[in-house]
PDB file of C-alpha atoms in Angstrom:
ATOM      1  CA  MET O   1    -178.706 -25.562 143.928  1.00 80.00           C
ATOM      2  CA  ARG O   2    -175.288 -24.296 142.872  1.00 89.00           C
ATOM      3  CA  THR O   3    -172.434 -26.697 142.155  1.00 95.00           C
ATOM      4  CA  PHE O   4    -169.372 -25.691 144.155  1.00 98.00           C
ATOM      5  CA  ARG O   5    -165.902 -26.137 142.670  1.00 98.00           C
ATOM      6  CA  ILE O   6    -162.519 -25.868 144.406  1.00 98.00           C
ATOM      7  CA  ALA O   7    -159.629 -24.657 142.249  1.00 98.00           C
ATOM      8  CA  PRO O   8    -156.192 -24.820 143.896  1.00 98.00           C
ATOM      9  CA  SER O   9    -153.741 -22.279 142.511  1.00 96.00           C
ATOM     10  CA  ILE O  10    -150.474 -23.899 141.503  1.00 95.00           C
ATOM     11  CA  LEU O  11    -148.753 -20.557 142.112  1.00 92.00           C
ATOM     12  CA  SER O  12    -148.394 -21.854 145.694  1.00 94.00           C
ATOM     13  CA  ALA O  13    -147.284 -25.372 144.709  1.00 96.00           C
ATOM     14  CA  ASP O  14    -143.767 -26.784 144.818  1.00 96.00           C
ATOM     15  CA  PHE O  15    -142.462 -25.934 141.338  1.00 94.00           C
ATOM     16  CA  ALA O  16    -139.680 -28.517 141.610  1.00 95.00           C
ATOM     17  CA  ARG O  17    -142.365 -31.236 141.476  1.00 96.00           C
ATOM     18  CA  LEU O  18    -145.214 -29.503 139.689  1.00 95.00           C
ATOM     19  CA  GLY O  19    -146.659 -32.488 137.844  1.00 96.00           C
ATOM     20  CA  GLN O  20    -146.918 -34.477 141.079  1.00 97.00           C
ATOM     21  CA  GLU O  21    -148.422 -31.477 142.883  1.00 97.00           C
ATOM     22  CA  VAL O  22    -151.170 -31.288 140.240  1.00 97.00           C
ATOM     23  CA  SER O  23    -151.902 -35.015 140.490  1.00 97.00           C
ATOM     24  CA  ASP O  24    -151.879 -34.933 144.295  1.00 97.00           C
ATOM     25  CA  VAL O  25    -154.277 -32.028 144.685  1.00 98.00           C
ATOM     26  CA  ILE O  26    -156.811 -33.516 142.253  1.00 98.00           C
ATOM     27  CA  ALA O  27    -156.549 -36.868 144.049  1.00 98.00           C
ATOM     28  CA  ALA O  28    -157.244 -34.969 147.285  1.00 98.00           C
ATOM     29  CA  GLY O  29    -160.604 -33.820 145.915  1.00 98.00           C
ATOM     30  CA  ALA O  30    -160.007 -30.584 143.978  1.00 98.00           C
ATOM     31  CA  ASP O  31    -162.032 -29.955 140.825  1.00 98.00           C
ATOM     32  CA  ILE O  32    -159.957 -27.523 138.756  1.00 98.00           C
ATOM     33  CA  ILE O  33    -156.303 -26.505 138.397  1.00 98.00           C
ATOM     34  CA  HIS O  34    -155.965 -22.710 138.613  1.00 98.00           C
ATOM     35  CA  PHE O  35    -153.015 -21.319 136.713  1.00 96.00           C
ATOM     36  CA  ASP O  36    -151.853 -17.761 137.505  1.00 95.00           C
ATOM     37  CA  VAL O  37    -149.968 -16.068 134.673  1.00 96.00           C
ATOM     38  CA  MET O  38    -148.160 -12.807 135.515  1.00 95.00           C
ATOM     39  CA  ASP O  39    -146.042 -10.798 133.086  1.00 95.00           C
ATOM     40  CA  ASN O  40    -144.170  -8.258 135.276  1.00 94.00           C
ATOM     41  CA  HIS O  41    -145.952  -5.598 133.232  1.00 93.00           C
ATOM     42  CA  TYR O  42    -149.652  -5.654 134.038  1.00 92.00           C
ATOM     43  CA  VAL O  43    -148.762  -6.912 137.528  1.00 92.00           C
ATOM     44  CA  PRO O  44    -145.442  -6.667 139.422  1.00 88.00           C
ATOM     45  CA  ASN O  45    -144.477 -10.316 139.282  1.00 89.00           C
ATOM     46  CA  LEU O  46    -143.370 -12.891 136.722  1.00 92.00           C
ATOM     47  CA  THR O  47    -144.651 -16.457 136.835  1.00 93.00           C
ATOM     48  CA  MET O  48    -145.212 -19.098 134.164  1.00 93.00           C
ATOM     49  CA  GLY O  49    -145.878 -19.276 130.465  1.00 96.00           C
ATOM     50  CA  PRO O  50    -147.636 -21.710 128.119  1.00 97.00           C
ATOM     51  CA  MET O  51    -144.892 -24.352 128.352  1.00 97.00           C
ATOM     52  CA  PHE O  52    -145.830 -24.927 132.021  1.00 96.00           C
ATOM     53  CA  CYS O  53    -149.437 -25.504 130.977  1.00 97.00           C
ATOM     54  CA  GLU O  54    -148.349 -27.925 128.282  1.00 97.00           C
ATOM     55  CA  ALA O  55    -146.111 -29.734 130.792  1.00 96.00           C
ATOM     56  CA  ILE O  56    -148.828 -30.287 133.403  1.00 95.00           C
ATOM     57  CA  ARG O  57    -151.601 -31.171 130.940  1.00 96.00           C
ATOM     58  CA  PRO O  58    -150.717 -34.910 130.869  1.00 96.00           C
ATOM     59  CA  HIS O  59    -150.791 -35.127 134.679  1.00 94.00           C
ATOM     60  CA  SER O  60    -154.557 -34.645 135.041  1.00 94.00           C
ATOM     61  CA  SER O  61    -157.765 -34.596 133.044  1.00 96.00           C
ATOM     62  CA  ALA O  62    -159.142 -31.894 135.367  1.00 97.00           C
ATOM     63  CA  PRO O  63    -159.914 -28.548 133.705  1.00 98.00           C
ATOM     64  CA  ILE O  64    -157.024 -26.070 133.614  1.00 98.00           C
ATOM     65  CA  ASP O  65    -158.271 -22.578 134.450  1.00 98.00           C
ATOM     66  CA  VAL O  66    -155.760 -19.992 133.189  1.00 98.00           C
ATOM     67  CA  HIS O  67    -155.930 -16.500 134.718  1.00 97.00           C
ATOM     68  CA  LEU O  68    -153.999 -14.080 132.511  1.00 98.00           C
ATOM     69  CA  MET O  69    -152.640 -11.110 134.451  1.00 97.00           C
ATOM     70  CA  VAL O  70    -150.957  -9.807 131.315  1.00 97.00           C
ATOM     71  CA  LYS O  71    -151.078  -6.951 128.849  1.00 97.00           C
ATOM     72  CA  PRO O  72    -151.573  -7.359 125.918  1.00 96.00           C
ATOM     73  CA  VAL O  73    -153.696 -10.498 126.117  1.00 98.00           C
ATOM     74  CA  ASP O  74    -154.473 -11.948 122.704  1.00 98.00           C
ATOM     75  CA  ALA O  75    -151.226 -13.694 121.724  1.00 97.00           C
ATOM     76  CA  LEU O  76    -150.817 -15.367 125.127  1.00 97.00           C
ATOM     77  CA  ALA O  77    -154.480 -16.396 125.188  1.00 98.00           C
ATOM     78  CA  ALA O  78    -154.000 -18.187 121.869  1.00 98.00           C
ATOM     79  CA  ALA O  79    -150.769 -19.802 123.108  1.00 98.00           C
ATOM     80  CA  PHE O  80    -152.414 -21.109 126.286  1.00 98.00           C
ATOM     81  CA  ALA O  81    -155.365 -22.484 124.327  1.00 98.00           C
ATOM     82  CA  LYS O  82    -152.885 -24.414 122.182  1.00 98.00           C
ATOM     83  CA  ALA O  83    -151.018 -25.568 125.324  1.00 98.00           C
ATOM     84  CA  GLY O  84    -154.106 -27.287 126.757  1.00 98.00           C
ATOM     85  CA  ALA O  85    -156.049 -24.688 128.758  1.00 98.00           C
ATOM     86  CA  ASP O  86    -159.788 -25.274 129.179  1.00 98.00           C
ATOM     87  CA  ILE O  87    -160.799 -21.889 130.623  1.00 98.00           C
ATOM     88  CA  ILE O  88    -159.016 -18.583 129.963  1.00 98.00           C
ATOM     89  CA  THR O  89    -159.828 -15.407 131.872  1.00 98.00           C
ATOM     90  CA  PHE O  90    -158.291 -11.966 131.502  1.00 98.00           C
ATOM     91  CA  HIS O  91    -158.595  -8.455 132.912  1.00 98.00           C
ATOM     92  CA  PRO O  92    -160.542  -5.916 130.824  1.00 98.00           C
ATOM     93  CA  GLU O  93    -157.696  -3.438 131.357  1.00 96.00           C
ATOM     94  CA  GLY O  94    -155.387  -5.867 129.554  1.00 96.00           C
ATOM     95  CA  SER O  95    -157.292  -5.861 126.263  1.00 97.00           C
ATOM     96  CA  GLU O  96    -157.848  -3.047 123.781  1.00 95.00           C
ATOM     97  CA  HIS O  97    -160.955  -4.822 122.452  1.00 97.00           C
ATOM     98  CA  ILE O  98    -162.592  -6.990 125.111  1.00 98.00           C
ATOM     99  CA  ASP O  99    -165.284  -8.442 122.865  1.00 97.00           C
ATOM    100  CA  ARG O 100    -162.694  -9.478 120.283  1.00 98.00           C
ATOM    101  CA  THR O 101    -160.449 -11.118 122.886  1.00 98.00           C
ATOM    102  CA  LEU O 102    -163.375 -13.096 124.309  1.00 98.00           C
ATOM    103  CA  GLY O 103    -164.250 -14.216 120.781  1.00 98.00           C
ATOM    104  CA  LEU O 104    -160.662 -15.261 120.099  1.00 98.00           C
ATOM    105  CA  ILE O 105    -160.629 -17.446 123.237  1.00 98.00           C
ATOM    106  CA  LYS O 106    -163.970 -19.053 122.361  1.00 98.00           C
ATOM    107  CA  ASP O 107    -162.894 -19.650 118.754  1.00 98.00           C
ATOM    108  CA  ALA O 108    -159.822 -21.495 120.100  1.00 98.00           C
ATOM    109  CA  GLY O 109    -162.153 -23.950 121.848  1.00 98.00           C
ATOM    110  CA  CYS O 110    -161.832 -22.633 125.405  1.00 98.00           C
ATOM    111  CA  LYS O 111    -164.303 -21.165 127.847  1.00 98.00           C
ATOM    112  CA  ALA O 112    -163.760 -17.431 128.331  1.00 98.00           C
ATOM    113  CA  GLY O 113    -164.107 -15.035 131.231  1.00 98.00           C
ATOM    114  CA  LEU O 114    -163.384 -11.595 132.608  1.00 98.00           C
ATOM    115  CA  VAL O 115    -161.511 -10.789 135.825  1.00 98.00           C
ATOM    116  CA  PHE O 116    -162.288  -7.844 138.091  1.00 98.00           C
ATOM    117  CA  ASN O 117    -159.742  -6.288 140.430  1.00 96.00           C
ATOM    118  CA  PRO O 118    -161.036  -4.751 143.670  1.00 95.00           C
ATOM    119  CA  ALA O 119    -161.241  -1.305 142.018  1.00 94.00           C
ATOM    120  CA  THR O 120    -162.455  -2.432 138.552  1.00 96.00           C
ATOM    121  CA  PRO O 121    -166.151  -1.648 137.919  1.00 97.00           C
ATOM    122  CA  LEU O 122    -168.536  -4.415 136.877  1.00 98.00           C
ATOM    123  CA  SER O 123    -169.850  -2.134 134.119  1.00 97.00           C
ATOM    124  CA  TYR O 124    -167.427  -3.865 131.739  1.00 97.00           C
ATOM    125  CA  LEU O 125    -169.958  -6.713 131.774  1.00 97.00           C
ATOM    126  CA  ASP O 126    -172.710  -4.610 130.226  1.00 95.00           C
ATOM    127  CA  HIS O 127    -172.054  -5.570 126.611  1.00 93.00           C
ATOM    128  CA  VAL O 128    -170.356  -8.976 126.781  1.00 97.00           C
ATOM    129  CA  MET O 129    -172.478 -11.273 128.974  1.00 98.00           C
ATOM    130  CA  ASP O 130    -173.356 -13.355 125.901  1.00 97.00           C
ATOM    131  CA  LYS O 131    -169.679 -14.292 125.459  1.00 97.00           C
ATOM    132  CA  LEU O 132    -168.886 -15.162 129.088  1.00 98.00           C
ATOM    133  CA  ASP O 133    -168.531 -18.570 130.709  1.00 98.00           C
ATOM    134  CA  MET O 134    -166.931 -17.206 133.880  1.00 98.00           C
ATOM    135  CA  ILE O 135    -166.643 -14.035 135.933  1.00 98.00           C
ATOM    136  CA  LEU O 136    -163.693 -13.925 138.326  1.00 98.00           C
ATOM    137  CA  ILE O 137    -163.775 -11.512 141.247  1.00 98.00           C
ATOM    138  CA  MET O 138    -160.390 -10.712 142.756  1.00 97.00           C
ATOM    139  CA  SER O 139    -160.579 -10.416 146.536  1.00 96.00           C
ATOM    140  CA  VAL O 140    -156.972  -9.200 146.670  1.00 94.00           C
ATOM    141  CA  ASN O 141    -154.989  -6.928 144.384  1.00 90.00           C
ATOM    142  CA  PRO O 142    -153.330  -9.235 141.850  1.00 80.00           C
ATOM    143  CA  GLY O 143    -149.637  -9.954 141.654  1.00 74.00           C
ATOM    144  CA  PHE O 144    -148.727 -12.131 144.621  1.00 74.00           C
ATOM    145  CA  GLY O 145    -150.051 -15.195 146.427  1.00 74.00           C
ATOM    146  CA  GLY O 146    -150.712 -15.398 150.153  1.00 74.00           C
ATOM    147  CA  GLN O 147    -152.569 -12.084 150.549  1.00 80.00           C
ATOM    148  CA  SER O 148    -155.505 -11.470 152.902  1.00 90.00           C
ATOM    149  CA  PHE O 149    -159.115 -11.384 151.682  1.00 94.00           C
ATOM    150  CA  ILE O 150    -160.468  -7.851 151.140  1.00 95.00           C
ATOM    151  CA  PRO O 151    -163.897  -7.789 152.859  1.00 94.00           C
ATOM    152  CA  HIS O 152    -165.602  -5.350 150.477  1.00 94.00           C
ATOM    153  CA  ALA O 153    -165.164  -7.967 147.726  1.00 96.00           C
ATOM    154  CA  LEU O 154    -168.246  -9.669 149.202  1.00 98.00           C
ATOM    155  CA  GLU O 155    -170.503  -6.892 147.909  1.00 98.00           C
ATOM    156  CA  LYS O 156    -168.940  -7.155 144.459  1.00 98.00           C
ATOM    157  CA  ILE O 157    -169.583 -10.910 144.500  1.00 98.00           C
ATOM    158  CA  ARG O 158    -173.233 -10.237 145.363  1.00 98.00           C
ATOM    159  CA  GLN O 159    -173.558  -7.747 142.512  1.00 98.00           C
ATOM    160  CA  ALA O 160    -171.937 -10.146 140.044  1.00 98.00           C
ATOM    161  CA  ARG O 161    -174.285 -12.928 141.173  1.00 98.00           C
ATOM    162  CA  LEU O 162    -177.283 -10.666 140.531  1.00 98.00           C
ATOM    163  CA  ARG O 163    -176.051  -9.918 137.012  1.00 98.00           C
ATOM    164  CA  ILE O 164    -175.459 -13.603 136.282  1.00 98.00           C
ATOM    165  CA  ASP O 165    -178.862 -14.675 137.609  1.00 97.00           C
ATOM    166  CA  GLU O 166    -180.698 -11.946 135.702  1.00 98.00           C
ATOM    167  CA  TYR O 167    -178.901 -12.776 132.469  1.00 98.00           C
ATOM    168  CA  THR O 168    -179.271 -16.566 132.662  1.00 97.00           C
ATOM    169  CA  ALA O 169    -182.953 -16.266 133.663  1.00 97.00           C
ATOM    170  CA  LYS O 170    -183.583 -14.398 130.413  1.00 97.00           C
ATOM    171  CA  HIS O 171    -181.168 -16.114 128.048  1.00 97.00           C
ATOM    172  CA  GLY O 172    -180.268 -19.472 129.587  1.00 96.00           C
ATOM    173  CA  GLY O 173    -176.737 -20.833 129.688  1.00 95.00           C
ATOM    174  CA  GLU O 174    -174.331 -21.019 132.579  1.00 97.00           C
ATOM    175  CA  ILE O 175    -171.786 -18.497 133.861  1.00 98.00           C
ATOM    176  CA  TRP O 176    -169.518 -19.500 136.723  1.00 98.00           C
ATOM    177  CA  LEU O 177    -168.664 -17.003 139.455  1.00 98.00           C
ATOM    178  CA  GLU O 178    -165.129 -17.538 140.694  1.00 98.00           C
ATOM    179  CA  VAL O 179    -163.358 -15.787 143.574  1.00 98.00           C
ATOM    180  CA  ASP O 180    -159.594 -15.569 143.965  1.00 96.00           C
ATOM    181  CA  GLY O 181    -157.554 -14.146 146.844  1.00 93.00           C
ATOM    182  CA  GLY O 182    -157.346 -15.046 150.502  1.00 93.00           C
ATOM    183  CA  VAL O 183    -160.011 -17.769 150.298  1.00 96.00           C
ATOM    184  CA  LYS O 184    -159.584 -20.320 153.097  1.00 96.00           C
ATOM    185  CA  VAL O 185    -161.550 -22.651 155.357  1.00 97.00           C
ATOM    186  CA  ASP O 186    -162.452 -19.773 157.711  1.00 96.00           C
ATOM    187  CA  ASN O 187    -164.193 -17.627 155.082  1.00 97.00           C
ATOM    188  CA  ILE O 188    -165.211 -19.902 152.200  1.00 98.00           C
ATOM    189  CA  ALA O 189    -168.793 -20.224 153.491  1.00 98.00           C
ATOM    190  CA  GLN O 190    -169.135 -16.442 153.625  1.00 97.00           C
ATOM    191  CA  VAL O 191    -167.817 -16.158 150.064  1.00 98.00           C
ATOM    192  CA  ALA O 192    -170.256 -18.843 148.893  1.00 98.00           C
ATOM    193  CA  ALA O 193    -173.178 -17.171 150.677  1.00 97.00           C
ATOM    194  CA  ALA O 194    -172.390 -13.982 148.733  1.00 98.00           C
ATOM    195  CA  GLY O 195    -172.883 -15.912 145.492  1.00 98.00           C
ATOM    196  CA  ALA O 196    -169.622 -17.553 144.420  1.00 98.00           C
ATOM    197  CA  ASP O 197    -169.551 -21.116 143.103  1.00 98.00           C
ATOM    198  CA  THR O 198    -165.862 -21.578 142.234  1.00 98.00           C
ATOM    199  CA  PHE O 199    -163.114 -20.954 144.792  1.00 98.00           C
ATOM    200  CA  VAL O 200    -159.433 -20.405 144.103  1.00 97.00           C
ATOM    201  CA  ALA O 201    -157.199 -21.257 147.042  1.00 96.00           C
ATOM    202  CA  GLY O 202    -153.425 -21.271 146.829  1.00 93.00           C
ATOM    203  CA  SER O 203    -151.484 -21.148 150.069  1.00 92.00           C
ATOM    204  CA  ALA O 204    -154.594 -22.243 152.011  1.00 95.00           C
ATOM    205  CA  ILE O 205    -154.242 -25.655 150.346  1.00 97.00           C
ATOM    206  CA  TYR O 206    -150.660 -25.951 149.134  1.00 96.00           C
ATOM    207  CA  GLY O 207    -149.346 -24.439 152.363  1.00 94.00           C
ATOM    208  CA  GLN O 208    -150.699 -27.379 154.350  1.00 95.00           C
ATOM    209  CA  PRO O 209    -149.143 -30.841 154.677  1.00 94.00           C
ATOM    210  CA  ASP O 210    -152.384 -32.719 153.929  1.00 97.00           C
ATOM    211  CA  TYR O 211    -154.316 -31.333 150.946  1.00 98.00           C
ATOM    212  CA  LYS O 212    -157.278 -33.676 151.435  1.00 98.00           C
ATOM    213  CA  THR O 213    -157.866 -32.514 155.014  1.00 98.00           C
ATOM    214  CA  VAL O 214    -158.083 -28.875 153.877  1.00 98.00           C
ATOM    215  CA  ILE O 215    -160.279 -29.596 150.856  1.00 98.00           C
ATOM    216  CA  ASP O 216    -162.609 -31.776 152.968  1.00 98.00           C
ATOM    217  CA  ALA O 217    -162.877 -28.949 155.517  1.00 98.00           C
ATOM    218  CA  MET O 218    -163.735 -26.507 152.721  1.00 98.00           C
ATOM    219  CA  ARG O 219    -166.405 -28.884 151.398  1.00 98.00           C
ATOM    220  CA  ALA O 220    -167.886 -29.183 154.894  1.00 97.00           C
ATOM    221  CA  GLU O 221    -168.139 -25.384 155.132  1.00 97.00           C
ATOM    222  CA  LEU O 222    -169.742 -25.200 151.672  1.00 97.00           C
ATOM    223  CA  ALA O 223    -172.264 -27.874 152.649  1.00 96.00           C
ATOM    224  CA  ARG O 224    -173.469 -25.579 155.431  1.00 94.00           C
ATOM    225  CA  VAL O 225    -174.302 -22.936 152.824  1.00 94.00           C
ATOM    226  CA  GLN O 226    -176.306 -25.441 150.753  1.00 81.00           C
ATOM    227  CA  ALA O 227    -178.150 -26.861 153.780  1.00 66.00           C
TER     228      ALA O 227
END
């Protein structure tokens, strides 16, 4: 039975009270803090750097999951590892040498993963499964929060789940399958049924007045998938 994890994206939080927002959402039942880093180069938006990660680290012992939408990757990956990240994922298009970047992240003591945009082929996985702790499927085009889920992402999730299951059956280990973009109470069960185990939700959680009510509703939907 898969373990399901809910990872609120602080991109949708109130930045004027970020530390409290992190504490509140974990107290409401979230498992992971998802941290969206955009550089206004790889994607058309600019968000937060390593100092934000360092600032929120004391507010929770929950894992910080840093999604780097940047190009180049390596220097920022190292900076976020130093700032307290636990998991660092990046887009294959952002690295000149994917295997080396994954190794750099692992050597810094973090879990490492690759992120796939809606149009990015999963073939990038062919030679690096041994270095992966996470695969992140984007169900929107990256750059902005609050977008709608792209339905054909479900097939990509299924294909990624097949690759993970085949690899771990042969070699052991654990690789998480995360989905980011338009995930909400209405579709989280469908996303889980396709094979995901870790769910990023930004505005679906932070856009509501009561975080616990939303997270509890998500857990109830996920329980239906496990039943």
